[in-house]
Coordinates of C-alpha atoms in Angstrom, one line a residue:
Chain A
M1 CA 12.8 120.7 7.3
K2 CA 15.7 121.7 5.1
T3 CA 18.3 118.9 4.7
D4 CA 21.9 119.9 4.8
F5 CA 23.5 117.7 2.0
K6 CA 26.9 119.2 2.4
K7 CA 26.9 118.2 6.0
I8 CA 25.8 114.6 5.0
A9 CA 28.5 114.4 2.5
T10 CA 31.4 115.5 4.7
D11 CA 29.9 113.3 7.5
G12 CA 29.9 110.2 5.4
I13 CA 33.3 110.5 3.7
I14 CA 35.4 112.3 6.4
T15 CA 34.1 113.2 9.9
N16 CA 32.1 110.0 10.3
N17 CA 33.9 107.7 7.8
P18 CA 32.4 104.2 8.5
T19 CA 35.6 102.3 8.2
L20 CA 38.3 104.7 9.4
K21 CA 36.4 106.7 12.1
L22 CA 33.5 104.4 13.3
V23 CA 35.4 101.2 12.6
L24 CA 32.3 99.4 11.3
G25 CA 32.3 96.6 8.8
T26 CA 35.7 95.5 9.7
C27 CA 35.3 91.8 8.5
P28 CA 35.1 92.6 4.8
T29 CA 37.7 95.4 5.3
L30 CA 40.2 93.0 6.7
A31 CA 39.4 90.0 4.4
L32 CA 38.9 91.7 1.1
T33 CA 41.6 94.4 0.8
T34 CA 44.1 92.1 -0.7
M35 CA 43.4 93.7 -4.1
A36 CA 42.2 97.3 -4.9
M37 CA 39.6 95.9 -7.4
N38 CA 38.0 94.0 -4.4
G39 CA 37.5 97.3 -2.7
I40 CA 35.7 98.8 -5.6
G41 CA 33.5 95.7 -6.0
M42 CA 32.7 95.5 -2.4
G43 CA 32.2 99.2 -2.0
A44 CA 29.8 99.3 -5.0
A45 CA 27.7 96.4 -3.6
V46 CA 27.5 97.9 -0.2
T47 CA 26.7 101.4 -1.5
F48 CA 23.9 100.0 -3.6
V49 CA 22.5 98.1 -0.7
L50 CA 23.0 101.0 1.7
I51 CA 21.1 103.5 -0.6
C52 CA 18.2 101.2 -1.3
S53 CA 17.8 100.0 2.3
N54 CA 18.1 103.5 3.7
I55 CA 15.3 104.6 1.3
L56 CA 13.0 101.8 2.3
V57 CA 13.6 102.1 6.0
S58 CA 13.0 105.9 5.7
L59 CA 9.8 105.3 3.9
L60 CA 8.6 102.7 6.4
R61 CA 9.9 104.4 9.6
K62 CA 6.5 105.4 10.7
V63 CA 4.9 102.0 10.1
I64 CA 7.5 99.8 11.7
P65 CA 6.9 99.3 15.4
S66 CA 10.0 100.1 17.5
K67 CA 10.1 96.7 19.2
V68 CA 10.6 94.8 16.1
R69 CA 12.6 97.3 14.1
I70 CA 15.9 95.3 14.0
P71 CA 14.3 92.2 12.4
A72 CA 12.5 94.4 10.0
F73 CA 15.7 96.2 9.0
V74 CA 17.5 92.9 8.5
L75 CA 14.7 91.7 6.3
I76 CA 14.9 94.8 4.1
I77 CA 18.7 94.7 3.9
A78 CA 18.6 90.9 3.0
T79 CA 16.2 91.6 0.2
F80 CA 18.6 94.0 -1.5
V81 CA 21.7 91.9 -0.8
T82 CA 19.9 88.9 -2.6
I83 CA 19.2 91.3 -5.6
V84 CA 22.8 92.3 -5.7
R85 CA 24.1 88.8 -5.4
L86 CA 21.9 87.6 -8.3
L87 CA 22.7 90.6 -10.4
L88 CA 26.5 90.1 -9.9
D89 CA 26.4 86.4 -10.5
K90 CA 24.7 87.0 -13.8
F91 CA 26.6 90.1 -15.2
L92 CA 30.0 90.2 -13.3
P93 CA 30.9 86.6 -12.4
D94 CA 34.6 87.4 -11.8
I95 CA 33.8 90.0 -9.1
Y96 CA 31.1 87.6 -7.7
E97 CA 33.8 84.9 -7.4
S98 CA 36.4 87.0 -5.7
L99 CA 33.9 88.5 -3.2
G100 CA 32.8 85.0 -2.4
L101 CA 31.3 84.5 1.1
Y102 CA 31.5 88.3 1.9
L103 CA 28.8 89.2 -0.4
P104 CA 25.9 87.4 1.4
L105 CA 27.6 88.6 4.6
I106 CA 26.7 92.2 3.8
V107 CA 23.3 91.4 5.4
V108 CA 25.0 91.6 8.7
N109 CA 27.4 94.4 7.9
C110 CA 27.3 96.8 10.7
I111 CA 27.5 99.9 8.5
I112 CA 24.1 99.2 6.9
L113 CA 22.4 98.3 10.1
A114 CA 23.9 101.2 11.9
R115 CA 22.8 103.8 9.2
A116 CA 19.3 102.3 9.1
E117 CA 19.1 102.5 12.9
S118 CA 20.7 105.9 13.5
F119 CA 19.9 107.9 10.4
A120 CA 17.3 106.4 8.1
S121 CA 14.8 105.7 10.8
K122 CA 14.9 109.3 11.9
N123 CA 15.1 111.3 8.7
G124 CA 13.4 111.9 5.4
V125 CA 13.8 109.8 2.3
L126 CA 16.1 112.2 0.3
A127 CA 18.4 112.8 3.2
S128 CA 18.5 109.1 3.9
A129 CA 19.3 108.2 0.2
A130 CA 22.1 110.9 0.3
D131 CA 23.5 109.5 3.6
G132 CA 23.5 106.0 2.1
L133 CA 25.4 107.3 -1.0
F134 CA 28.1 109.2 1.0
M135 CA 28.5 106.5 3.7
G136 CA 29.0 104.0 1.0
L137 CA 31.5 106.3 -0.8
G138 CA 33.5 106.6 2.3
F139 CA 33.5 103.0 2.7
T140 CA 34.5 102.4 -0.9
I141 CA 37.3 105.0 -0.8
A142 CA 38.8 103.5 2.4
L143 CA 38.6 99.9 1.1
T144 CA 40.2 100.8 -2.2
L145 CA 43.0 102.8 -0.8
M146 CA 43.8 100.0 1.6
G147 CA 43.4 97.5 -1.1
A148 CA 45.8 99.5 -3.3
V149 CA 48.5 99.7 -0.6
R150 CA 48.2 96.1 0.2
E151 CA 48.2 95.0 -3.4
V152 CA 51.3 97.2 -4.4
L153 CA 53.3 95.9 -1.2
G154 CA 52.0 92.4 -1.0
S155 CA 51.9 91.3 -4.6
G156 CA 53.6 94.1 -6.6
A157 CA 50.6 94.9 -8.6
L158 CA 47.9 97.6 -8.8
F159 CA 44.3 96.9 -10.0
G160 CA 45.7 93.5 -11.4
I161 CA 48.5 95.1 -13.5
K162 CA 52.0 93.8 -12.5
L163 CA 54.3 96.6 -11.4
W164 CA 57.4 94.7 -10.3
D165 CA 58.5 91.3 -9.0
F166 CA 59.3 92.5 -5.5
Q167 CA 56.7 91.2 -2.9
I168 CA 56.4 91.5 0.8
G169 CA 54.2 88.6 1.6
F170 CA 53.3 89.9 5.0
F171 CA 50.9 92.5 3.5
A172 CA 49.1 89.9 1.4
Q173 CA 48.2 87.9 4.6
S174 CA 45.7 88.5 7.4
S175 CA 48.3 89.8 9.8
G176 CA 49.2 92.4 7.2
A177 CA 45.6 93.4 6.9
F178 CA 45.3 94.2 10.7
F179 CA 48.6 96.1 10.4
T180 CA 47.5 98.2 7.4
Y181 CA 44.1 98.8 8.9
G182 CA 45.7 100.1 12.2
V183 CA 48.2 102.3 10.3
F184 CA 45.3 103.8 8.2
I185 CA 43.1 104.5 11.3
A186 CA 46.1 106.2 13.0
L187 CA 46.9 108.3 9.8
F188 CA 43.4 109.2 9.4
A189 CA 43.0 110.3 13.1
F190 CA 46.3 112.3 12.8
A191 CA 45.2 114.1 9.8
S192 CA 41.7 115.0 11.0
N193 CA 43.2 116.2 14.4
L194 CA 45.5 118.4 12.5
I195 CA 42.7 119.9 10.5
A196 CA 40.5 120.4 13.5
N197 CA 43.3 122.3 15.4
K198 CA 43.9 124.5 12.4
R199 CA 40.1 125.3 12.3
R200 CA 39.9 125.9 16.0
K201 CA 42.9 128.5 15.7
L202 CA 41.3 130.1 12.8
S203 CA 38.0 130.5 14.5
A204 CA 39.7 131.8 17.7
K205 CA 41.5 134.4 15.6
Q206 CA 38.2 135.5 13.9
V207 CA 36.7 135.9 17.4
D208 CA 39.6 138.0 18.5
N209 CA 39.4 140.2 15.4
T210 CA 35.7 140.8 15.9
K211 CA 36.4 141.8 19.6
E212 CA 39.1 144.2 18.5
V213 CA 36.7 145.8 16.0
Q214 CA 34.1 146.3 18.6
Chain B
M1 CA 66.5 96.9 34.2
A2 CA 67.0 99.5 37.1
D3 CA 63.6 101.0 37.1
K4 CA 61.9 97.7 37.1
I5 CA 63.6 96.7 40.4
Y6 CA 62.6 100.0 41.9
K7 CA 59.0 99.5 41.1
F8 CA 58.7 96.2 42.8
S9 CA 60.8 96.4 45.9
S10 CA 60.6 98.7 49.0
S11 CA 63.5 100.7 50.5
P12 CA 66.5 100.6 51.0
H13 CA 67.7 100.9 47.3
V14 CA 71.2 100.2 46.4
K15 CA 72.8 102.4 43.6
A16 CA 74.7 100.3 41.1
P17 CA 76.7 101.3 38.1
T18 CA 74.5 99.0 35.9
T19 CA 72.6 100.8 33.1
T20 CA 70.6 99.7 30.1
T21 CA 73.5 100.8 27.9
R22 CA 76.0 98.7 29.9
I23 CA 73.8 95.6 29.9
M24 CA 73.3 95.8 26.2
Q25 CA 76.9 96.1 25.5
H26 CA 77.5 93.1 27.5
V27 CA 74.8 91.3 25.4
C28 CA 76.7 92.4 22.2
I29 CA 80.0 91.0 23.5
A30 CA 78.1 87.7 24.5
L31 CA 76.8 87.4 20.9
M32 CA 80.3 87.9 19.3
P33 CA 81.3 84.2 19.5
A34 CA 78.2 83.2 17.7
C35 CA 78.8 86.0 15.1
I36 CA 82.4 84.9 14.5
M37 CA 81.5 81.3 14.1
G38 CA 78.6 82.2 11.8
I39 CA 81.0 84.1 9.6
V40 CA 83.6 81.4 9.7
L41 CA 81.0 78.8 8.8
F42 CA 79.0 80.6 6.2
G43 CA 81.5 83.1 4.8
L44 CA 81.2 86.7 3.5
N45 CA 77.4 86.6 2.9
A46 CA 76.9 85.9 6.6
F47 CA 79.1 88.9 7.5
L48 CA 77.1 91.2 5.1
I49 CA 73.8 90.0 6.5
L50 CA 74.8 90.7 10.1
A51 CA 76.3 94.1 9.2
L52 CA 73.2 95.1 7.3
S53 CA 70.8 94.0 10.0
V54 CA 72.6 95.9 12.7
L55 CA 73.0 99.0 10.5
G56 CA 69.3 98.8 9.5
A57 CA 68.2 98.5 13.1
V58 CA 70.4 101.5 14.3
A59 CA 69.6 103.6 11.2
S60 CA 65.8 103.1 11.6
E61 CA 65.9 104.0 15.3
F62 CA 67.7 107.2 14.3
I63 CA 65.3 108.0 11.5
Y64 CA 62.2 107.4 13.6
L65 CA 63.6 109.7 16.4
L66 CA 64.5 112.4 13.9
I67 CA 61.0 112.2 12.3
V68 CA 59.4 112.6 15.8
G69 CA 61.5 115.8 16.3
K70 CA 64.5 114.8 18.5
K71 CA 67.7 116.7 18.1
F72 CA 70.6 114.7 16.6
N73 CA 72.9 115.4 19.7
E74 CA 70.2 114.2 22.0
I75 CA 69.7 111.0 20.0
I76 CA 73.3 110.2 20.1
K77 CA 73.5 111.0 23.9
Q78 CA 70.5 108.7 24.6
F79 CA 71.7 105.9 22.4
D80 CA 71.6 102.6 24.2
F81 CA 72.8 99.6 22.5
T82 CA 69.3 97.8 22.4
S83 CA 68.9 98.3 18.6
C84 CA 72.3 96.8 18.1
V85 CA 71.3 93.7 20.0
T86 CA 68.1 93.5 18.1
G87 CA 69.9 93.8 14.8
L88 CA 72.4 91.2 15.7
L89 CA 69.7 88.7 16.8
I90 CA 67.8 89.3 13.6
G91 CA 71.0 88.8 11.6
L92 CA 71.9 85.5 13.6
S93 CA 68.4 84.1 13.2
I94 CA 68.1 84.2 9.3
G95 CA 69.9 82.0 7.0
S96 CA 72.9 82.9 4.9
Q97 CA 71.1 82.3 1.7
V98 CA 68.7 85.2 1.9
P99 CA 69.0 88.2 -0.5
L100 CA 70.5 91.2 1.2
Y101 CA 67.3 93.3 1.5
V102 CA 65.7 90.7 3.9
P103 CA 67.7 91.7 7.0
I104 CA 67.1 95.4 6.4
F105 CA 63.4 94.9 6.1
A106 CA 63.2 92.7 9.1
S107 CA 65.3 95.2 11.2
A108 CA 63.3 98.2 10.1
F109 CA 60.0 96.5 11.1
A110 CA 61.4 95.3 14.4
I111 CA 62.7 98.7 15.4
I112 CA 60.0 101.0 14.0
V113 CA 56.7 99.0 14.4
V114 CA 57.5 96.7 17.3
K115 CA 59.7 98.9 19.5
M116 CA 59.5 102.6 18.8
I117 CA 55.7 102.9 18.1
F118 CA 55.1 101.2 21.4
G119 CA 57.4 103.8 23.1
G120 CA 61.0 102.7 22.8
T121 CA 63.3 100.6 24.9
G122 CA 61.4 98.8 27.8
K123 CA 57.9 99.6 26.5
N124 CA 57.7 97.0 23.7
L125 CA 54.9 94.4 24.1
V126 CA 56.7 91.6 22.3
N127 CA 60.4 90.9 21.6
P128 CA 61.5 93.1 18.5
A129 CA 64.0 90.6 17.2
V130 CA 61.6 87.8 17.2
T131 CA 58.9 89.7 15.6
G132 CA 61.3 91.1 12.9
R133 CA 62.4 87.6 12.2
I134 CA 58.8 86.5 11.9
F135 CA 57.9 89.3 9.6
A136 CA 60.8 88.4 7.3
F137 CA 59.7 84.7 7.5
M138 CA 56.2 85.6 6.4
S139 CA 57.1 88.0 3.9
F140 CA 59.8 86.3 2.0
T141 CA 58.9 82.7 2.8
S142 CA 60.4 81.3 -0.4
V143 CA 63.9 82.5 0.4
M144 CA 63.8 82.3 4.2
A145 CA 62.5 78.8 4.5
S146 CA 64.3 76.9 1.8
G147 CA 67.7 76.8 0.1
W148 CA 69.7 76.5 3.1
L149 CA 73.4 76.6 2.4
L150 CA 75.9 74.1 4.0
P151 CA 78.8 75.6 5.9
S152 CA 82.3 75.6 4.7
I153 CA 83.6 73.1 7.3
A154 CA 82.4 69.6 6.6
S155 CA 81.1 67.2 9.2
L156 CA 83.8 66.1 11.7
S157 CA 82.5 62.6 12.2
G158 CA 82.7 61.8 8.6
G159 CA 79.0 61.5 8.1
T160 CA 77.2 62.8 5.1
S161 CA 76.2 66.4 5.2
L162 CA 72.6 67.2 4.5
S163 CA 72.1 68.0 0.8
P164 CA 71.3 71.8 0.4
T165 CA 69.1 71.1 -2.6
T166 CA 66.6 69.4 -0.5
G167 CA 66.3 72.6 1.7
A168 CA 66.1 70.5 4.8
T169 CA 67.6 71.5 8.1
V170 CA 68.6 69.0 10.8
L171 CA 65.2 69.7 12.7
T172 CA 63.0 69.0 9.7
N173 CA 64.9 65.9 9.0
L174 CA 64.5 64.8 12.6
F175 CA 60.8 65.0 12.4
T176 CA 60.4 63.4 9.0
N177 CA 63.1 60.6 9.2
G178 CA 63.6 60.1 12.9
V179 CA 67.0 60.3 14.6
S180 CA 69.8 60.1 12.0
T181 CA 73.2 58.8 12.5
D182 CA 74.8 60.9 9.9
L183 CA 75.6 63.8 12.2
S184 CA 77.1 63.2 15.7
I185 CA 76.3 65.2 18.7
L186 CA 79.6 67.0 18.4
D187 CA 78.7 68.2 15.0
L188 CA 75.5 69.5 16.3
L189 CA 77.4 71.3 19.0
L190 CA 79.9 72.8 16.7
G191 CA 77.8 73.5 13.8
T192 CA 79.9 71.6 11.4
G193 CA 78.3 70.0 8.4
L194 CA 74.8 71.2 9.1
A195 CA 72.7 73.9 7.5
G196 CA 70.7 76.6 9.3
C197 CA 70.5 80.2 10.3
I198 CA 73.8 82.0 10.6
G199 CA 74.0 82.1 14.4
E200 CA 72.0 79.0 15.4
T201 CA 74.2 76.2 14.2
C202 CA 77.2 76.7 16.5
K203 CA 75.7 75.8 19.9
L204 CA 79.0 76.0 21.7
A205 CA 79.4 79.7 20.8
L206 CA 75.9 80.5 22.0
I207 CA 76.5 78.5 25.2
L208 CA 79.7 80.5 25.8
G209 CA 77.8 83.8 25.4
G210 CA 75.2 82.5 27.8
I211 CA 77.7 81.7 30.4
Y212 CA 79.3 85.1 30.0
L213 CA 75.9 86.7 30.7
A214 CA 75.1 84.4 33.6
V215 CA 78.5 85.1 35.2
L216 CA 77.8 88.9 34.9
G217 CA 74.5 88.4 36.5
I218 CA 72.7 89.8 33.4
I219 CA 70.6 86.7 32.9
N220 CA 69.6 83.9 35.2
I221 CA 70.9 80.8 33.5
G222 CA 68.3 78.7 35.2
Y223 CA 65.5 80.0 32.9
P224 CA 66.9 79.1 29.6
V225 CA 67.9 75.7 31.0
I226 CA 64.2 75.2 32.1
Y227 CA 63.0 76.1 28.6
I228 CA 65.6 73.9 26.8
V229 CA 65.0 70.9 29.1
T230 CA 61.1 71.2 29.0
T231 CA 61.4 71.2 25.2
G232 CA 63.6 68.2 25.1
L233 CA 61.5 66.2 27.6
I234 CA 58.1 67.0 25.9
T235 CA 59.7 66.0 22.5
V236 CA 60.7 62.8 24.0
C237 CA 57.3 62.2 25.3
L238 CA 55.6 63.0 21.9
N239 CA 58.0 60.5 20.3
G240 CA 56.9 57.6 22.5
F241 CA 59.5 58.1 25.2
N242 CA 62.4 57.5 22.9
F243 CA 65.3 59.2 24.7
S244 CA 67.5 59.3 21.6
Y245 CA 65.4 62.2 20.5
F246 CA 66.4 64.4 23.6
L247 CA 69.8 65.7 22.5
P248 CA 69.2 66.1 18.8
S249 CA 65.9 68.0 19.5
I250 CA 67.5 70.5 21.8
L251 CA 70.8 70.9 19.9
S252 CA 69.1 71.4 16.4
G253 CA 67.2 74.5 15.2
G254 CA 67.2 77.8 16.9
L255 CA 66.2 76.6 20.5
V256 CA 69.5 77.4 22.1
L257 CA 69.8 80.9 20.5
G258 CA 66.1 81.7 21.3
A259 CA 66.4 80.3 24.9
I260 CA 69.5 82.2 25.8
F261 CA 69.2 85.5 24.0
M262 CA 65.6 86.0 22.9
A263 CA 63.3 84.5 25.6
T264 CA 65.2 86.2 28.4
D265 CA 64.6 89.7 27.2
Y266 CA 63.8 91.8 30.4
T267 CA 60.9 93.7 28.9
T268 CA 59.0 90.5 27.8
T269 CA 59.4 88.2 30.7
P270 CA 57.5 88.2 33.9
N271 CA 58.7 90.0 37.0
T272 CA 58.6 87.3 39.6
T273 CA 60.6 84.1 40.0
L274 CA 57.5 81.9 40.0
G275 CA 56.1 83.8 37.0
N276 CA 59.4 83.2 35.2
I277 CA 59.3 79.5 35.8
I278 CA 55.7 79.2 34.7
Y279 CA 56.6 81.3 31.5
F280 CA 59.6 79.1 30.6
V281 CA 57.9 75.9 31.3
L282 CA 55.0 76.9 29.1
L283 CA 57.4 78.2 26.5
G284 CA 59.1 74.8 26.3
A285 CA 55.7 73.0 26.0
V286 CA 54.5 75.3 23.3
T287 CA 57.7 74.9 21.3
A288 CA 57.8 71.1 21.6
I289 CA 54.2 70.7 20.7
L290 CA 54.2 73.1 17.8
R291 CA 57.4 71.6 16.5
H292 CA 55.8 68.2 16.6
A293 CA 52.6 69.3 14.9
T294 CA 54.2 71.5 12.1
G295 CA 57.5 69.8 11.5
I296 CA 59.3 73.2 11.1
E297 CA 61.2 75.4 13.6
V298 CA 58.8 77.4 15.7
V299 CA 61.0 78.8 18.4
S300 CA 60.4 82.4 17.3
F301 CA 56.7 81.8 17.0
A302 CA 56.5 80.2 20.4
I303 CA 58.4 83.2 22.0
L304 CA 56.2 85.7 20.3
L305 CA 53.0 83.7 21.4
M306 CA 54.2 83.4 25.0
N307 CA 55.4 87.2 25.1
L308 CA 51.7 88.0 24.8
F309 CA 50.9 86.0 28.0
V310 CA 53.4 87.8 30.1
P311 CA 51.1 90.5 31.3
L312 CA 48.6 87.9 32.2
I313 CA 51.2 86.0 34.2
D314 CA 52.3 89.2 35.8
K315 CA 48.6 89.9 36.9
F316 CA 48.1 86.6 38.6
V317 CA 51.6 85.8 40.0
I318 CA 52.4 88.6 42.5
N319 CA 55.2 88.6 45.1
K320 CA 54.1 88.5 48.7
P321 CA 55.3 91.6 50.4
F322 CA 57.6 91.0 53.4
G323 CA 55.7 90.2 56.6
Y324 CA 52.5 90.1 54.8
V325 CA 49.8 88.0 56.6
K326 CA 46.8 86.8 54.6
A327 CA 43.6 88.3 56.0
K328 CA 41.5 85.6 57.7
K329 CA 38.2 85.0 56.1
T330 CA 35.4 86.2 58.4
K331 CA 32.4 84.0 58.4
G332 CA 29.0 85.5 57.9
A333 CA 28.3 89.2 57.6

């Protein structure tokens, strides 16, 4: 079976963006987007876990009995999360500190479990690895953008560099997180609807043209 | 609001000249005494804040409507004074010490996010003015909640005015130090010698506006009274049945402003009389208990919280249709 990597890529980043389209993994999205750097750190950690767990689940998909598949998936994910935690603690203690509780909570992150369940347990190893990579990228991009917006508005800085003294405290608080998230989902839906409509019109035109030729 | 009555009553319908625009103009007029007293007490800065918050509210409504593709003439024709009222209420409910960008941000948030996105006048889930004020309070806490300025007219009873450097309003003082004898009830009523938001210190002007609205039949004066009395009574209960707390607790802070002009917003109150009584009693209880627990003014937070319960109250409190007989329970099947 030939795997369509282009489709997997657009699926992960745009059409099925885990944060903005599937609304999965909202807990870290809301809690950690106070700074853009947090988005990158969290995104990288999740992407790593996602790729590894997707590969392992895909390898073991014919061995794991379907009745106990969820505990098995969680066990696999927990293993990789532990590896990430130990690595970050050793080599990047700053990020480890700022991610705090949300790092061990990756174990129960819906995105990873959802991809293991709906993609990796049905597809080959390479396709699963690619899916993990692009899903993780979609998550990282969404989190970093949200973090950047909230950091600029809420604390007047970007990636920790101070821009100005003006701050709107609302965006640094949890209510601002919900607000920013809602606005992002709305804008994303608006943009994707616009593109879809344009494509539909284009393809309709093409059909018309071919009819005329005939 | 006219459509609201049509929805919940059967024929015959009476056509009246009351329109949303007319009602909102009356509310603007009713707010004028409070605005004038605010400007008298707090000076030019108060005027600038009021002007900017109204301008910000009206301008953001226009900009939003232009962005969604309405024609300019159409917008002017459809303009009701709701955004003016929202802007005025925001201006009245922030202190005169804030920088001038605060009212603009608060008004823009109130109109665009709370009102227009949910569908405009009459469709908003919560009161725009209250939410705009809370947005400003959370965003600019350092300037909104401290550095209160004293009015230009000193205390009439000759008592010492609260020092502005401590940043305390009468209400915070009441909860930390108990009932003070520095300010008389007359001072609290007139707003002389006490720090606070522009429109909330002079209770007499607010009460005048409330009476104006009640006489015109725009608000039912019973509801604000229920709210204020409940708050006062529960505050008394929470302070060991000490009745000297009653008047200071209802005459300090933004309770009168919130009760008369913010909590009675048509869109965010229940539709039935019983529902309204439940709503205002709960509002009073929430205000008194939260005030007691936090020691700061929470009227706006209480109104926001209770606004969210309005759909629930409307779901369970339904008017009995005229001549309706409850179906008898049939035993067995």
